[in-house]
Amino acid sequence: MVAVYRHDVHKARMRSHEDAAEMFRGLSVNQDVPLGADGDAAVLSRPRGSPEQTVDNHESWLRVSLLTGNSGEPIEPVGDIGLALYDVISIEDPEELHAAWLDAAVPALFSESPYYPYTSLKYHTLLTAALLDNYRAGAAFDDLFLAVSRGDDADVIPHRTVLSLPGFDLHVTSDPDGRPAARLGDVPTRSFAEVWARLQELPFDVNRERRWRVLDAQLRRIRSWSVALQYIEEYVAALGPAASDGTGGATGGESRGA
C-alpha cells in the first residue's frame, strides 16, 4: 500500500511512463500496481484506447481546473514542488501516507494525462489505492460502493476514503457499514454522475443553500471520477465547507433530477 501512492510520481515530474525513473530522491517509485487496480482506476476517469488531445494548445501535465479554467493553479500555495512532493510520498506508514495524500496540494497540480487535462493525479492515486485495498480484501469491482459520511459521523477509512473535507467524507468500499451508499456498477467506467445520482442521501444540504444545489447539479453531469472529486475539493475550498453539524444530507436519488 506504500507503493501504490508512489506509482505515478513520474506524472508529477511531467514525464511519460516510458521515461519514468525508478528512483526519486532515494525512494523507489513508479512500480506496477497489482490486481489491475491502476488500470481500473484509469478507466474510471478517462477513455480506454489510444488517447487524443482534448484541449487545444494544451500539451502540459499541469491540470486544468474545471472550476476556473486555469492551468497549474494550486488550491494551496506551493513553493518547492519537488520537496513538497517528496514530503508527501516519503512517509513509510501506509495509513499516514494515505492521510497525507488526502490533504496534499502538490498532486492536485497535475493531471492523469496531458491528453485529459481536467483529470487529477491526486484523485487517480487515491482511487487506485481504494481499489487495491478492496481487491486485496477479496472484493470484486461489482462489490464496491460510493459511500458518504458526514457531520459527527465523518471519518477517514484508511485507504478507502477518496475525499475528505470539513463536514463530509467520500469512500470507495465494499462495506458501507450503514452509510448512505450507491453501487459503482458492474465494471469500471466513467460513471461518477450516474453513481452520484443514485445516492439516497447527499453529504451536503441542497435545501439549505443555493451553492450546494449548484454543486449537486454539476456533479450529475461530470462522468470522470478524478475530475469530479477534484471539482468538489476546489468548489468547497472556494465557497466554504458544508455544515458539520450533521444537518447535511438532503435526499438524493434519481427523482431529484439535475
Coordinates of C-alpha atoms in Angstrom, one line a residue:
M1 CA 0.0 0.0 0.0
V2 CA 3.0 2.3 0.2
A3 CA 4.0 1.6 -3.4
V4 CA 0.5 2.5 -4.7
Y5 CA 0.9 6.1 -3.5
R6 CA 4.2 6.3 -5.3
H7 CA 3.2 4.6 -8.6
D8 CA 2.7 7.7 -10.7
V9 CA 5.4 10.0 -9.4
H10 CA 6.6 10.4 -13.0
K11 CA 3.5 12.3 -13.8
A12 CA 4.2 14.9 -11.1
R13 CA 7.6 15.2 -12.7
M14 CA 5.9 15.7 -16.1
R15 CA 7.3 12.5 -17.6
S16 CA 5.7 9.7 -19.5
H17 CA 5.6 6.1 -18.3
E18 CA 8.3 5.2 -20.8
D19 CA 10.6 7.9 -19.4
A20 CA 9.8 7.3 -15.8
A21 CA 12.8 7.0 -13.4
E22 CA 12.7 4.1 -10.9
M23 CA 14.1 6.3 -8.0
F24 CA 13.1 9.8 -6.8
R25 CA 15.3 11.3 -4.1
G26 CA 16.3 7.9 -2.8
L27 CA 12.8 6.4 -2.9
S28 CA 11.7 3.6 -5.1
V29 CA 8.8 4.9 -7.3
N30 CA 6.8 4.1 -10.4
Q31 CA 6.3 0.4 -9.6
D32 CA 3.4 -1.5 -11.1
V33 CA 0.2 -1.8 -9.1
P34 CA -1.1 -5.3 -8.6
L35 CA -4.5 -6.8 -9.2
G36 CA -5.3 -4.4 -12.1
A37 CA -6.2 -1.6 -9.7
D38 CA -4.3 1.0 -11.6
G39 CA -5.9 0.2 -14.9
D40 CA -9.4 0.0 -13.4
A41 CA -8.8 3.4 -11.7
A42 CA -7.7 4.9 -15.0
V43 CA -10.9 3.9 -16.9
L44 CA -13.0 5.4 -14.1
S45 CA -11.7 8.8 -15.3
R46 CA -10.6 8.6 -18.9
P47 CA -11.5 6.6 -22.1
R48 CA -9.9 3.3 -23.0
G49 CA -7.8 3.1 -26.1
S50 CA -5.3 5.5 -27.7
P51 CA -5.6 9.0 -26.2
E52 CA -6.3 12.0 -28.3
Q53 CA -5.7 15.7 -27.4
T54 CA -8.9 17.1 -26.0
V55 CA -8.0 20.7 -25.2
D56 CA -6.5 22.9 -28.0
N57 CA -2.9 24.0 -27.4
H58 CA -2.6 22.2 -24.1
E59 CA 0.3 19.8 -24.1
S60 CA 1.3 20.0 -20.4
W61 CA 0.9 17.7 -17.4
L62 CA -0.4 20.6 -15.4
R63 CA -4.0 20.1 -14.6
V64 CA -6.7 22.5 -16.0
S65 CA -9.2 23.5 -13.3
L66 CA -12.8 22.7 -14.3
L67 CA -13.9 25.4 -11.8
T68 CA -11.7 28.3 -13.0
G69 CA -10.3 27.2 -16.4
N70 CA -6.8 28.0 -15.2
S71 CA -3.9 25.6 -15.6
G72 CA -1.5 24.6 -12.8
E73 CA -3.4 26.6 -10.2
P74 CA -2.8 25.2 -6.6
I75 CA -5.6 25.1 -4.1
E76 CA -2.9 26.0 -1.5
P77 CA 0.3 27.8 -2.2
V78 CA 3.2 25.6 -3.1
G79 CA 6.9 26.7 -3.1
D80 CA 9.3 23.9 -3.9
I81 CA 7.2 21.4 -5.8
G82 CA 9.8 18.6 -5.7
L83 CA 10.4 19.0 -2.0
A84 CA 6.6 19.1 -1.3
L85 CA 6.1 16.0 -3.4
Y86 CA 8.9 14.2 -1.5
D87 CA 7.4 15.2 1.8
V88 CA 4.2 13.5 0.8
I89 CA 5.5 10.3 -0.7
S90 CA 8.4 9.7 1.7
I91 CA 6.1 8.7 4.6
E92 CA 6.6 5.0 5.3
D93 CA 3.5 4.2 7.4
P94 CA 0.7 3.3 4.9
E95 CA -2.2 4.9 6.9
E96 CA -0.2 8.1 7.5
L97 CA 0.7 8.1 3.8
H98 CA -3.0 7.8 2.8
A99 CA -3.9 10.7 5.2
A100 CA -1.1 12.8 3.7
W101 CA -2.5 12.3 0.1
L102 CA -5.9 13.3 1.2
D103 CA -4.5 16.7 2.4
A104 CA -1.8 17.1 -0.3
A105 CA -1.8 20.1 -2.6
V106 CA 1.0 19.2 -5.0
P107 CA -0.5 16.1 -6.7
A108 CA -3.6 18.2 -7.5
L109 CA -1.4 20.4 -9.7
F110 CA -1.1 17.6 -12.2
S111 CA -3.4 15.6 -14.5
E112 CA -3.5 11.9 -15.1
S113 CA -2.5 12.6 -18.7
P114 CA -1.8 15.7 -20.8
Y115 CA -4.4 14.4 -23.2
Y116 CA -7.1 14.7 -20.4
P117 CA -6.0 17.8 -18.6
Y118 CA -9.1 18.1 -16.4
T119 CA -8.3 14.8 -14.7
S120 CA -6.4 14.8 -11.4
L121 CA -3.3 12.8 -10.4
K122 CA -4.2 13.2 -6.8
Y123 CA -7.6 11.6 -7.1
H124 CA -6.5 9.0 -9.6
T125 CA -3.9 7.8 -7.0
L126 CA -6.5 7.8 -4.1
L127 CA -8.9 5.8 -6.3
T128 CA -6.2 3.3 -7.2
A129 CA -5.4 2.9 -3.5
A130 CA -9.0 2.3 -2.7
L131 CA -9.5 -0.3 -5.4
L132 CA -6.3 -2.1 -4.5
D133 CA -7.2 -2.2 -0.8
N134 CA -10.7 -3.6 -1.6
Y135 CA -9.3 -6.1 -4.1
R136 CA -6.7 -7.3 -1.6
A137 CA -9.6 -7.9 0.9
G138 CA -11.3 -10.2 -1.7
A139 CA -13.8 -7.8 -3.2
A140 CA -14.5 -7.6 -6.9
F141 CA -15.3 -4.3 -8.6
D142 CA -19.0 -5.0 -8.7
D143 CA -19.0 -5.4 -4.9
L144 CA -18.0 -1.7 -4.4
F145 CA -20.0 1.3 -3.3
L146 CA -19.5 5.1 -3.2
A147 CA -20.3 5.8 0.5
V148 CA -20.9 9.0 2.3
S149 CA -20.1 10.0 5.9
R150 CA -20.9 13.5 7.2
G151 CA -21.1 15.7 10.3
D152 CA -20.1 14.0 13.5
D153 CA -20.0 10.6 11.6
A154 CA -17.4 11.8 9.1
D155 CA -14.3 9.7 9.5
V156 CA -11.4 8.7 7.3
I157 CA -11.2 5.0 6.5
P158 CA -7.6 4.0 5.8
H159 CA -7.1 3.7 2.0
R160 CA -10.8 3.7 1.2
T161 CA -11.6 7.3 1.8
V162 CA -11.1 9.1 -1.5
L163 CA -12.2 12.6 -0.5
S164 CA -12.0 14.2 3.0
L165 CA -13.3 17.7 3.5
P166 CA -14.6 19.7 6.5
G167 CA -18.1 18.3 7.1
F168 CA -18.0 15.1 5.0
D169 CA -16.0 12.3 3.5
L170 CA -16.5 10.0 0.5
H171 CA -15.3 6.4 0.4
V172 CA -15.0 3.7 -2.1
T173 CA -15.6 0.5 -0.2
S174 CA -17.2 -3.0 -0.3
D175 CA -18.6 -2.3 3.2
P176 CA -20.6 0.9 3.5
D177 CA -21.3 0.0 7.2
G178 CA -24.7 1.7 7.3
R179 CA -23.6 4.8 5.5
P180 CA -25.6 6.2 2.6
A181 CA -24.2 4.4 -0.5
A182 CA -24.6 3.6 -4.1
R183 CA -23.1 0.8 -6.1
L184 CA -20.3 1.6 -8.6
G185 CA -21.6 -0.8 -11.2
D186 CA -20.6 -4.0 -12.9
V187 CA -17.3 -2.8 -14.5
P188 CA -15.1 0.2 -14.2
T189 CA -16.2 3.1 -16.4
R190 CA -16.6 6.9 -16.3
S191 CA -19.8 6.7 -14.2
F192 CA -19.4 9.3 -11.4
A193 CA -22.5 11.2 -12.4
E194 CA -24.7 8.1 -12.5
V195 CA -23.4 6.8 -9.2
W196 CA -23.8 10.2 -7.5
A197 CA -27.4 10.4 -8.8
R198 CA -28.2 7.1 -7.1
L199 CA -27.1 8.3 -3.7
Q200 CA -30.2 8.4 -1.5
E201 CA -28.6 11.0 0.8
L202 CA -26.1 13.6 -0.1
P203 CA -23.2 14.9 2.0
F204 CA -24.5 18.5 2.0
D205 CA -27.9 20.0 2.3
V206 CA -29.1 21.2 -1.1
N207 CA -32.2 22.7 0.5
R208 CA -30.2 25.0 2.7
E209 CA -28.1 27.0 0.3
R210 CA -28.0 27.5 -3.5
R211 CA -24.3 26.8 -3.7
W212 CA -25.0 23.2 -2.8
R213 CA -27.7 22.9 -5.4
V214 CA -25.3 24.2 -7.9
L215 CA -22.6 21.7 -6.9
D216 CA -25.1 18.8 -6.9
A217 CA -26.3 19.8 -10.4
Q218 CA -22.7 19.9 -11.7
L219 CA -21.8 16.5 -10.2
R220 CA -24.8 15.0 -12.0
R221 CA -23.0 15.9 -15.3
I222 CA -19.4 15.0 -14.6
R223 CA -18.6 11.4 -15.6
S224 CA -14.9 11.2 -14.8
W225 CA -14.2 10.2 -11.2
S226 CA -11.0 12.1 -10.7
V227 CA -12.4 15.2 -12.3
A228 CA -15.5 15.1 -10.1
L229 CA -13.6 14.6 -6.8
Q230 CA -11.1 17.3 -7.7
Y231 CA -14.0 19.6 -8.6
I232 CA -15.6 19.0 -5.2
E233 CA -12.4 19.9 -3.4
E234 CA -11.9 23.1 -5.4
Y235 CA -15.5 24.1 -5.1
V236 CA -15.6 23.7 -1.3
A237 CA -12.2 25.5 -1.0
A238 CA -13.6 28.4 -3.0
L239 CA -17.1 28.7 -1.4
G240 CA -16.6 27.3 2.1
P241 CA -17.3 23.9 3.8
A242 CA -20.6 22.2 4.3
A243 CA -22.2 22.3 7.7
S244 CA -20.5 19.9 10.1
D245 CA -23.4 19.7 12.5
G246 CA -24.9 16.6 10.9
T247 CA -27.7 18.5 9.2
G248 CA -26.4 17.9 5.7
G249 CA -27.6 15.0 3.5
A250 CA -30.8 16.1 1.8
T251 CA -32.4 13.3 0.0
G252 CA -30.7 12.3 -3.3
G253 CA -31.7 9.7 -5.8
E254 CA -32.8 9.8 -9.5
S255 CA -36.0 11.6 -8.8
R256 CA -34.3 14.8 -7.9
G257 CA -33.1 15.5 -11.4
A258 CA -30.3 17.9 -12.2

